[in-house]
């Protein structure tokens, strides 16, 4: 499955925007409030709806969590805006027969009852495709009974947190690890100094080093995030044809490990995993250009506010420095001028 493009009309901060993606790594930059995470969550919801058990419109609501689970609250808050539309186009490499998934809704739409078109064909074409969303905040240390508590409405977490816990618990891999998988696992282990163990009886994750294991909540958050990546690679979630969404991978990561994270993502892309990330970090965004090899596909997407207006301006480039609206570089230039 390759997500090719998305169209958003009157959806959250987007008035009318179309974004086209590359089959490799798509990197979103932009100030807070420009919709980076919203785009990732819409695409993730579309990927999750390849299952007959999952409705696209309900997954949108479960990942965004509007008040009273009303999808109508995701319509752009402007006078006269009463209709919202989402259109996601996907296909396979070398195949021109794309599938289109559309959700339309208005101010009177009840709960998540959007009008969805193309869901049957979407399910038929992409059944079995694996997708995962890694939130900016680590969550495995809070895994104990979280899903049950959420179902009882004792706590409220959006589905990206609940789904990542379930994905980390399940081992869908079979047979011996390939050489490339072994190399990726070893690279992560250099950062975590251990491997991940899930105790099903206690419903807890541990970091194992030698003969000892440590509770996840006692491990630094940056290491926990890398341990989660190790677990997803190990258990077969991130295989060819899967889609990875990662919100701010650099958060709480020691800067010396950022090149390793970039190399891991590039290697996953070479294995056929399509990747979407958002970032505010100069080093993280820049290292893709430093580390990428011939044949690697990397595309930068910039979202920004148009002057003082609420309208979002979009641009894309294969080179980080070529983006005209680049708040990361602007912030560094400002720092240099003040030194």
mmCIF file of C-alpha atoms in Angstrom:
data_model
loop_
_atom_site.group_PDB
_atom_site.id
_atom_site.type_symbol
_atom_site.label_atom_id
_atom_site.label_comp_id
_atom_site.label_asym_id
_atom_site.label_seq_id
_atom_site.Cartn_x
_atom_site.Cartn_y
_atom_site.Cartn_z
ATOM 1 C CA UNK A 1 0.000 0.000 0.000
ATOM 2 C CA UNK A 2 1.329 3.424 -0.999
ATOM 3 C CA UNK A 3 -0.578 6.520 0.096
ATOM 4 C CA UNK A 4 -0.351 8.895 -2.856
ATOM 5 C CA UNK A 5 -2.305 12.003 -1.894
ATOM 6 C CA UNK A 6 -4.859 13.559 0.392
ATOM 7 C CA UNK A 7 -7.416 16.319 -0.100
ATOM 8 C CA UNK A 8 -8.876 18.200 2.858
ATOM 9 C CA UNK A 9 -11.733 20.683 2.619
ATOM 10 C CA UNK A 10 -12.891 22.618 5.691
ATOM 11 C CA UNK A 11 -11.189 20.103 7.970
ATOM 12 C CA UNK A 12 -9.721 21.495 11.227
ATOM 13 C CA UNK A 13 -7.164 24.130 10.073
ATOM 14 C CA UNK A 14 -7.395 23.282 6.365
ATOM 15 C CA UNK A 15 -9.700 25.284 4.119
ATOM 16 C CA UNK A 16 -8.886 23.546 0.835
ATOM 17 C CA UNK A 17 -5.614 21.655 0.606
ATOM 18 C CA UNK A 18 -4.236 18.807 -1.480
ATOM 19 C CA UNK A 19 -0.937 17.128 -0.575
ATOM 20 C CA UNK A 20 0.903 14.548 -2.679
ATOM 21 C CA UNK A 21 3.313 12.095 -1.078
ATOM 22 C CA UNK A 22 6.345 10.082 -2.080
ATOM 23 C CA UNK A 23 6.428 6.287 -1.514
ATOM 24 C CA UNK A 24 9.399 6.646 0.847
ATOM 25 C CA UNK A 25 9.777 9.079 3.757
ATOM 26 C CA UNK A 26 7.521 12.114 4.080
ATOM 27 C CA UNK A 27 8.700 14.715 6.598
ATOM 28 C CA UNK A 28 6.302 17.389 7.860
ATOM 29 C CA UNK A 29 7.607 20.618 9.360
ATOM 30 C CA UNK A 30 5.735 23.692 10.514
ATOM 31 C CA UNK A 31 4.833 25.788 13.509
ATOM 32 C CA UNK A 32 2.473 24.462 16.156
ATOM 33 C CA UNK A 33 -1.142 24.604 15.043
ATOM 34 C CA UNK A 34 -0.510 24.174 11.314
ATOM 35 C CA UNK A 35 -2.055 20.699 11.147
ATOM 36 C CA UNK A 36 0.948 18.360 10.919
ATOM 37 C CA UNK A 37 -0.397 15.820 13.403
ATOM 38 C CA UNK A 38 -3.918 16.174 11.981
ATOM 39 C CA UNK A 39 -2.686 15.052 8.551
ATOM 40 C CA UNK A 40 -0.879 12.071 10.070
ATOM 41 C CA UNK A 41 -3.962 11.038 12.050
ATOM 42 C CA UNK A 42 -6.274 11.248 9.021
ATOM 43 C CA UNK A 43 -3.910 9.086 6.976
ATOM 44 C CA UNK A 44 -3.517 6.638 9.848
ATOM 45 C CA UNK A 45 -7.301 6.373 10.190
ATOM 46 C CA UNK A 46 -7.547 5.613 6.468
ATOM 47 C CA UNK A 47 -4.887 2.905 6.789
ATOM 48 C CA UNK A 48 -6.634 1.353 9.777
ATOM 49 C CA UNK A 49 -9.911 1.183 7.867
ATOM 50 C CA UNK A 50 -8.509 -1.507 5.561
ATOM 51 C CA UNK A 51 -9.982 -3.842 8.185
ATOM 52 C CA UNK A 52 -13.660 -4.724 7.896
ATOM 53 C CA UNK A 53 -13.890 -4.211 11.659
ATOM 54 C CA UNK A 54 -12.875 -0.551 11.413
ATOM 55 C CA UNK A 55 -14.964 2.311 10.052
ATOM 56 C CA UNK A 56 -13.025 5.223 8.543
ATOM 57 C CA UNK A 57 -15.304 7.860 10.030
ATOM 58 C CA UNK A 58 -15.358 6.301 13.496
ATOM 59 C CA UNK A 59 -11.566 5.914 13.484
ATOM 60 C CA UNK A 60 -11.214 9.609 12.611
ATOM 61 C CA UNK A 61 -13.260 10.496 15.679
ATOM 62 C CA UNK A 62 -11.396 8.008 17.875
ATOM 63 C CA UNK A 63 -8.004 9.450 16.951
ATOM 64 C CA UNK A 64 -9.038 13.130 17.091
ATOM 65 C CA UNK A 65 -11.431 12.934 20.078
ATOM 66 C CA UNK A 66 -13.768 15.893 19.380
ATOM 67 C CA UNK A 67 -16.338 16.697 22.071
ATOM 68 C CA UNK A 68 -19.119 14.105 22.304
ATOM 69 C CA UNK A 69 -17.412 12.190 19.482
ATOM 70 C CA UNK A 70 -19.031 14.483 16.917
ATOM 71 C CA UNK A 71 -17.195 14.472 13.612
ATOM 72 C CA UNK A 72 -18.980 17.738 12.762
ATOM 73 C CA UNK A 73 -16.721 19.476 15.313
ATOM 74 C CA UNK A 74 -13.761 18.768 13.020
ATOM 75 C CA UNK A 75 -15.131 21.205 10.436
ATOM 76 C CA UNK A 76 -13.066 24.391 10.174
ATOM 77 C CA UNK A 77 -14.431 26.960 12.635
ATOM 78 C CA UNK A 78 -15.370 29.763 10.250
ATOM 79 C CA UNK A 79 -18.637 31.455 9.400
ATOM 80 C CA UNK A 80 -20.328 29.686 6.518
ATOM 81 C CA UNK A 81 -18.270 26.486 6.745
ATOM 82 C CA UNK A 82 -20.831 23.735 7.201
ATOM 83 C CA UNK A 83 -19.384 20.938 5.063
ATOM 84 C CA UNK A 84 -16.160 19.002 5.518
ATOM 85 C CA UNK A 85 -14.510 16.557 3.135
ATOM 86 C CA UNK A 86 -11.560 14.155 3.283
ATOM 87 C CA UNK A 87 -10.290 12.228 0.269
ATOM 88 C CA UNK A 88 -7.366 9.803 0.483
ATOM 89 C CA UNK A 89 -5.877 8.163 -2.613
ATOM 90 C CA UNK A 90 -3.678 5.078 -2.414
ATOM 91 C CA UNK A 91 -2.393 2.296 -4.645
ATOM 92 C CA UNK A 92 0.544 0.032 -5.285
ATOM 93 C CA UNK A 93 3.888 0.865 -6.874
ATOM 94 C CA UNK A 94 3.657 0.538 -10.631
ATOM 95 C CA UNK A 95 -0.124 0.111 -10.540
ATOM 96 C CA UNK A 96 -2.201 2.944 -12.011
ATOM 97 C CA UNK A 97 -5.466 1.589 -10.584
ATOM 98 C CA UNK A 98 -5.703 3.733 -7.477
ATOM 99 C CA UNK A 99 -8.280 3.399 -4.761
ATOM 100 C CA UNK A 100 -10.003 6.477 -3.318
ATOM 101 C CA UNK A 101 -11.538 6.702 0.148
ATOM 102 C CA UNK A 102 -13.810 9.689 0.808
ATOM 103 C CA UNK A 103 -15.570 10.932 3.924
ATOM 104 C CA UNK A 104 -17.969 13.888 3.795
ATOM 105 C CA UNK A 105 -19.915 15.405 6.682
ATOM 106 C CA UNK A 106 -21.684 18.587 7.737
ATOM 107 C CA UNK A 107 -22.823 20.466 10.799
ATOM 108 C CA UNK A 108 -25.819 18.178 11.223
ATOM 109 C CA UNK A 109 -23.899 14.901 10.980
ATOM 110 C CA UNK A 110 -24.524 12.827 14.114
ATOM 111 C CA UNK A 111 -21.555 11.448 16.024
ATOM 112 C CA UNK A 112 -19.184 9.793 13.508
ATOM 113 C CA UNK A 113 -21.906 9.205 10.918
ATOM 114 C CA UNK A 114 -20.048 10.681 7.950
ATOM 115 C CA UNK A 115 -20.931 9.596 4.421
ATOM 116 C CA UNK A 116 -18.060 7.316 3.416
ATOM 117 C CA UNK A 117 -17.523 6.303 -0.219
ATOM 118 C CA UNK A 118 -15.053 3.705 -1.491
ATOM 119 C CA UNK A 119 -14.679 1.725 1.728
ATOM 120 C CA UNK A 120 -15.487 -1.688 0.229
ATOM 121 C CA UNK A 121 -12.912 -1.360 -2.556
ATOM 122 C CA UNK A 122 -10.416 0.042 -0.066
ATOM 123 C CA UNK A 123 -10.811 -3.030 2.145
ATOM 124 C CA UNK A 124 -10.564 -5.436 -0.781
ATOM 125 C CA UNK A 125 -7.410 -3.879 -2.213
ATOM 126 C CA UNK A 126 -5.474 -3.303 1.009
ATOM 127 C CA UNK A 127 -6.725 -6.014 3.371
ATOM 128 C CA UNK A 128 -4.007 -7.105 5.768
ATOM 129 C CA UNK A 129 -1.864 -3.977 5.391
ATOM 130 C CA UNK A 130 -0.177 -3.099 8.680
ATOM 131 C CA UNK A 131 -0.056 0.498 9.894
ATOM 132 C CA UNK A 132 1.143 2.007 13.147
ATOM 133 C CA UNK A 133 1.149 5.456 14.721
ATOM 134 C CA UNK A 134 3.832 6.300 17.305
ATOM 135 C CA UNK A 135 2.646 9.285 19.373
ATOM 136 C CA UNK A 136 5.028 11.990 20.546
ATOM 137 C CA UNK A 137 4.621 10.839 24.149
ATOM 138 C CA UNK A 138 5.793 7.356 25.133
ATOM 139 C CA UNK A 139 2.937 5.160 26.364
ATOM 140 C CA UNK A 140 4.157 1.569 26.969
ATOM 141 C CA UNK A 141 5.098 2.411 30.567
ATOM 142 C CA UNK A 142 1.379 3.044 31.170
ATOM 143 C CA UNK A 143 0.166 -0.099 29.421
ATOM 144 C CA UNK A 144 -1.191 -1.877 32.498
ATOM 145 C CA UNK A 145 -4.980 -2.205 32.016
ATOM 146 C CA UNK A 146 -5.035 1.025 29.985
ATOM 147 C CA UNK A 147 -7.282 -0.411 27.282
ATOM 148 C CA UNK A 148 -9.727 -1.746 29.862
ATOM 149 C CA UNK A 149 -9.744 1.549 31.754
ATOM 150 C CA UNK A 150 -10.360 3.432 28.514
ATOM 151 C CA UNK A 151 -13.302 1.172 27.617
ATOM 152 C CA UNK A 152 -14.763 1.826 31.070
ATOM 153 C CA UNK A 153 -14.273 5.569 30.392
ATOM 154 C CA UNK A 154 -12.144 5.940 33.502
ATOM 155 C CA UNK A 155 -9.419 7.563 31.379
ATOM 156 C CA UNK A 156 -9.430 9.062 27.905
ATOM 157 C CA UNK A 157 -6.702 8.404 25.369
ATOM 158 C CA UNK A 158 -7.087 8.645 21.625
ATOM 159 C CA UNK A 159 -6.771 5.462 19.579
ATOM 160 C CA UNK A 160 -3.170 6.100 18.533
ATOM 161 C CA UNK A 161 -2.100 5.365 22.129
ATOM 162 C CA UNK A 162 -4.352 2.344 22.570
ATOM 163 C CA UNK A 163 -3.405 0.869 19.183
ATOM 164 C CA UNK A 164 0.339 1.179 19.757
ATOM 165 C CA UNK A 165 0.063 -0.772 23.012
ATOM 166 C CA UNK A 166 -1.840 -3.572 21.278
ATOM 167 C CA UNK A 167 0.658 -3.647 18.401
ATOM 168 C CA UNK A 168 3.598 -3.909 20.788
ATOM 169 C CA UNK A 169 2.023 -6.850 22.616
ATOM 170 C CA UNK A 170 1.402 -9.016 19.562
ATOM 171 C CA UNK A 171 4.157 -10.942 17.769
ATOM 172 C CA UNK A 172 3.152 -11.474 14.145
ATOM 173 C CA UNK A 173 6.644 -12.371 12.899
ATOM 174 C CA UNK A 174 7.472 -15.881 11.787
ATOM 175 C CA UNK A 175 10.763 -17.718 11.346
ATOM 176 C CA UNK A 176 14.260 -16.337 11.810
ATOM 177 C CA UNK A 177 15.124 -12.670 11.587
ATOM 178 C CA UNK A 178 16.618 -11.517 8.290
ATOM 179 C CA UNK A 179 20.085 -10.009 8.235
ATOM 180 C CA UNK A 180 18.648 -6.514 7.691
ATOM 181 C CA UNK A 181 16.262 -6.928 10.633
ATOM 182 C CA UNK A 182 19.092 -8.156 12.841
ATOM 183 C CA UNK A 183 21.149 -5.098 11.889
ATOM 184 C CA UNK A 184 18.286 -2.749 12.738
ATOM 185 C CA UNK A 185 17.675 -4.460 16.073
ATOM 186 C CA UNK A 186 21.354 -4.231 16.981
ATOM 187 C CA UNK A 187 21.385 -0.536 16.072
ATOM 188 C CA UNK A 188 18.493 0.159 18.438
ATOM 189 C CA UNK A 189 20.086 -1.956 21.161
ATOM 190 C CA UNK A 190 23.110 0.340 21.074
ATOM 191 C CA UNK A 191 20.761 3.109 22.232
ATOM 192 C CA UNK A 192 18.628 1.116 24.683
ATOM 193 C CA UNK A 193 21.365 -1.176 26.066
ATOM 194 C CA UNK A 194 18.777 -3.918 26.213
ATOM 195 C CA UNK A 195 15.799 -5.624 24.623
ATOM 196 C CA UNK A 196 12.050 -5.483 25.275
ATOM 197 C CA UNK A 197 10.175 -8.137 27.248
ATOM 198 C CA UNK A 198 6.401 -8.234 27.609
ATOM 199 C CA UNK A 199 4.994 -10.036 30.643
ATOM 200 C CA UNK A 200 1.472 -11.042 29.599
ATOM 201 C CA UNK A 201 0.455 -12.116 33.123
ATOM 202 C CA UNK A 202 1.355 -8.728 34.598
ATOM 203 C CA UNK A 203 0.448 -6.817 31.407
ATOM 204 C CA UNK A 204 3.729 -4.922 31.747
ATOM 205 C CA UNK A 205 6.720 -4.120 29.529
ATOM 206 C CA UNK A 206 10.304 -4.425 30.754
ATOM 207 C CA UNK A 207 13.726 -3.555 29.400
ATOM 208 C CA UNK A 208 15.972 -6.598 29.697
ATOM 209 C CA UNK A 209 19.756 -6.251 29.919
ATOM 210 C CA UNK A 210 21.712 -9.435 30.551
ATOM 211 C CA UNK A 211 20.002 -11.395 33.316
ATOM 212 C CA UNK A 212 18.154 -8.431 34.786
ATOM 213 C CA UNK A 213 15.046 -6.581 33.680
ATOM 214 C CA UNK A 214 13.759 -3.143 34.627
ATOM 215 C CA UNK A 215 10.223 -1.799 34.665
ATOM 216 C CA UNK A 216 9.539 0.511 31.743
ATOM 217 C CA UNK A 217 8.446 3.359 33.982
ATOM 218 C CA UNK A 218 11.923 3.370 35.579
ATOM 219 C CA UNK A 219 13.640 3.801 32.199
ATOM 220 C CA UNK A 220 14.312 7.222 30.653
ATOM 221 C CA UNK A 221 11.564 8.250 28.213
ATOM 222 C CA UNK A 222 13.929 8.610 25.257
ATOM 223 C CA UNK A 223 15.151 5.042 25.774
ATOM 224 C CA UNK A 224 11.562 3.821 26.115
ATOM 225 C CA UNK A 225 10.710 5.351 22.734
ATOM 226 C CA UNK A 226 13.635 3.582 21.101
ATOM 227 C CA UNK A 227 12.710 0.342 22.865
ATOM 228 C CA UNK A 228 9.233 0.645 21.356
ATOM 229 C CA UNK A 229 10.765 0.939 17.893
ATOM 230 C CA UNK A 230 12.848 -2.180 18.650
ATOM 231 C CA UNK A 231 9.697 -4.066 19.601
ATOM 232 C CA UNK A 232 7.826 -3.044 16.430
ATOM 233 C CA UNK A 233 10.724 -4.142 14.230
ATOM 234 C CA UNK A 234 11.152 -7.382 16.192
ATOM 235 C CA UNK A 235 7.509 -8.444 16.202
ATOM 236 C CA UNK A 236 7.009 -7.954 12.451
ATOM 237 C CA UNK A 237 4.749 -4.887 12.529
ATOM 238 C CA UNK A 238 7.068 -2.893 10.256
ATOM 239 C CA UNK A 239 7.393 -5.080 7.166
ATOM 240 C CA UNK A 240 7.209 -4.441 3.417
ATOM 241 C CA UNK A 241 3.969 -2.725 2.449
ATOM 242 C CA UNK A 242 3.267 -1.362 5.924
ATOM 243 C CA UNK A 243 2.906 2.317 6.809
ATOM 244 C CA UNK A 244 4.577 4.032 9.776
ATOM 245 C CA UNK A 245 3.434 7.337 11.275
ATOM 246 C CA UNK A 246 5.674 8.937 13.913
ATOM 247 C CA UNK A 247 4.874 12.219 15.623
ATOM 248 C CA UNK A 248 8.089 14.024 16.648
ATOM 249 C CA UNK A 249 10.554 11.090 16.754
ATOM 250 C CA UNK A 250 13.256 13.385 18.142
ATOM 251 C CA UNK A 251 11.339 14.223 21.340
ATOM 252 C CA UNK A 252 13.356 13.238 24.450
ATOM 253 C CA UNK A 253 16.053 11.574 22.315
ATOM 254 C CA UNK A 254 19.723 12.226 23.039
ATOM 255 C CA UNK A 255 21.004 14.224 20.009
ATOM 256 C CA UNK A 256 23.875 11.774 19.497
ATOM 257 C CA UNK A 257 21.311 9.081 18.628
ATOM 258 C CA UNK A 258 19.432 11.106 16.011
ATOM 259 C CA UNK A 259 21.660 9.925 13.102
ATOM 260 C CA UNK A 260 20.958 6.328 14.126
ATOM 261 C CA UNK A 261 17.192 6.942 14.159
ATOM 262 C CA UNK A 262 17.426 8.512 10.690
ATOM 263 C CA UNK A 263 19.417 5.543 9.382
ATOM 264 C CA UNK A 264 16.812 3.146 10.790
ATOM 265 C CA UNK A 265 13.980 5.011 9.073
ATOM 266 C CA UNK A 266 15.894 5.062 5.792
ATOM 267 C CA UNK A 267 16.461 1.314 6.087
ATOM 268 C CA UNK A 268 12.765 0.695 6.772
ATOM 269 C CA UNK A 269 11.974 2.766 3.669
ATOM 270 C CA UNK A 270 14.349 0.574 1.637
ATOM 271 C CA UNK A 271 12.451 -2.472 2.897
ATOM 272 C CA UNK A 272 9.215 -1.070 1.472
ATOM 273 C CA UNK A 273 7.745 0.734 4.490
ATOM 274 C CA UNK A 274 6.149 4.102 3.687
ATOM 275 C CA UNK A 275 6.896 6.600 6.456
ATOM 276 C CA UNK A 276 5.280 9.836 7.640
ATOM 277 C CA UNK A 277 6.937 11.887 10.384
ATOM 278 C CA UNK A 278 6.519 15.358 11.855
ATOM 279 C CA UNK A 279 9.395 17.257 13.420
ATOM 280 C CA UNK A 280 10.567 20.555 14.869
ATOM 281 C CA UNK A 281 14.207 19.484 14.988
ATOM 282 C CA UNK A 282 16.906 20.876 12.674
ATOM 283 C CA UNK A 283 19.292 17.942 13.138
ATOM 284 C CA UNK A 284 16.628 15.325 12.550
ATOM 285 C CA UNK A 285 15.299 16.980 9.387
ATOM 286 C CA UNK A 286 18.785 17.670 8.013
ATOM 287 C CA UNK A 287 20.267 14.229 8.626
ATOM 288 C CA UNK A 288 18.015 12.638 6.012
ATOM 289 C CA UNK A 289 19.878 14.564 3.320
ATOM 290 C CA UNK A 290 23.204 13.597 4.885
ATOM 291 C CA UNK A 291 22.395 9.896 5.253
ATOM 292 C CA UNK A 292 20.208 9.089 2.260
ATOM 293 C CA UNK A 293 21.654 6.973 -0.529
ATOM 294 C CA UNK A 294 20.892 6.878 -4.224
ATOM 295 C CA UNK A 295 17.406 5.522 -4.703
ATOM 296 C CA UNK A 296 16.113 6.644 -1.308
ATOM 297 C CA UNK A 297 12.906 8.676 -1.531
ATOM 298 C CA UNK A 298 12.586 11.598 0.875
ATOM 299 C CA UNK A 299 10.106 14.470 0.532
ATOM 300 C CA UNK A 300 9.750 17.484 2.834
ATOM 301 C CA UNK A 301 6.333 19.065 3.430
ATOM 302 C CA UNK A 302 5.997 22.530 4.982
ATOM 303 C CA UNK A 303 2.820 23.867 6.570
ATOM 304 C CA UNK A 304 2.659 27.494 7.664
ATOM 305 C CA UNK A 305 0.221 30.294 8.463
ATOM 306 C CA UNK A 306 -0.354 32.872 5.728
ATOM 307 C CA UNK A 307 0.644 36.163 7.346
ATOM 308 C CA UNK A 308 -1.779 36.925 10.185
ATOM 309 C CA UNK A 309 -4.615 35.017 8.525
ATOM 310 C CA UNK A 310 -5.734 31.575 9.569
ATOM 311 C CA UNK A 311 -5.179 30.121 6.105
ATOM 312 C CA UNK A 312 -2.551 27.375 5.863
ATOM 313 C CA UNK A 313 0.126 27.622 3.170
ATOM 314 C CA UNK A 314 1.659 24.389 1.877
ATOM 315 C CA UNK A 315 4.802 23.633 -0.085
ATOM 316 C CA UNK A 316 7.013 20.612 -0.693
ATOM 317 C CA UNK A 317 10.599 19.988 -1.723
ATOM 318 C CA UNK A 318 13.058 17.129 -1.987
ATOM 319 C CA UNK A 319 15.632 19.369 -0.261
ATOM 320 C CA UNK A 320 15.138 20.690 3.259
ATOM 321 C CA UNK A 321 16.881 24.017 2.655
ATOM 322 C CA UNK A 322 14.818 24.737 -0.478
ATOM 323 C CA UNK A 323 11.590 25.181 1.497
ATOM 324 C CA UNK A 324 10.669 28.868 1.490
ATOM 325 C CA UNK A 325 8.537 28.571 4.623
ATOM 326 C CA UNK A 326 10.973 26.833 6.936
ATOM 327 C CA UNK A 327 10.531 27.816 10.607
ATOM 328 C CA UNK A 328 13.287 25.449 11.726
ATOM 329 C CA UNK A 329 15.971 27.133 9.626
ATOM 330 C CA UNK A 330 14.493 30.559 10.426
ATOM 331 C CA UNK A 331 14.888 29.863 14.155
ATOM 332 C CA UNK A 332 18.516 28.816 13.714
ATOM 333 C CA UNK A 333 19.286 31.874 11.570
ATOM 334 C CA UNK A 334 17.800 34.061 14.294
ATOM 335 C CA UNK A 335 20.000 32.411 16.897
ATOM 336 C CA UNK A 336 23.126 32.929 14.792
ATOM 337 C CA UNK A 337 22.283 36.604 14.318
ATOM 338 C CA UNK A 338 21.894 37.070 18.063
ATOM 339 C CA UNK A 339 25.193 35.410 18.964
#
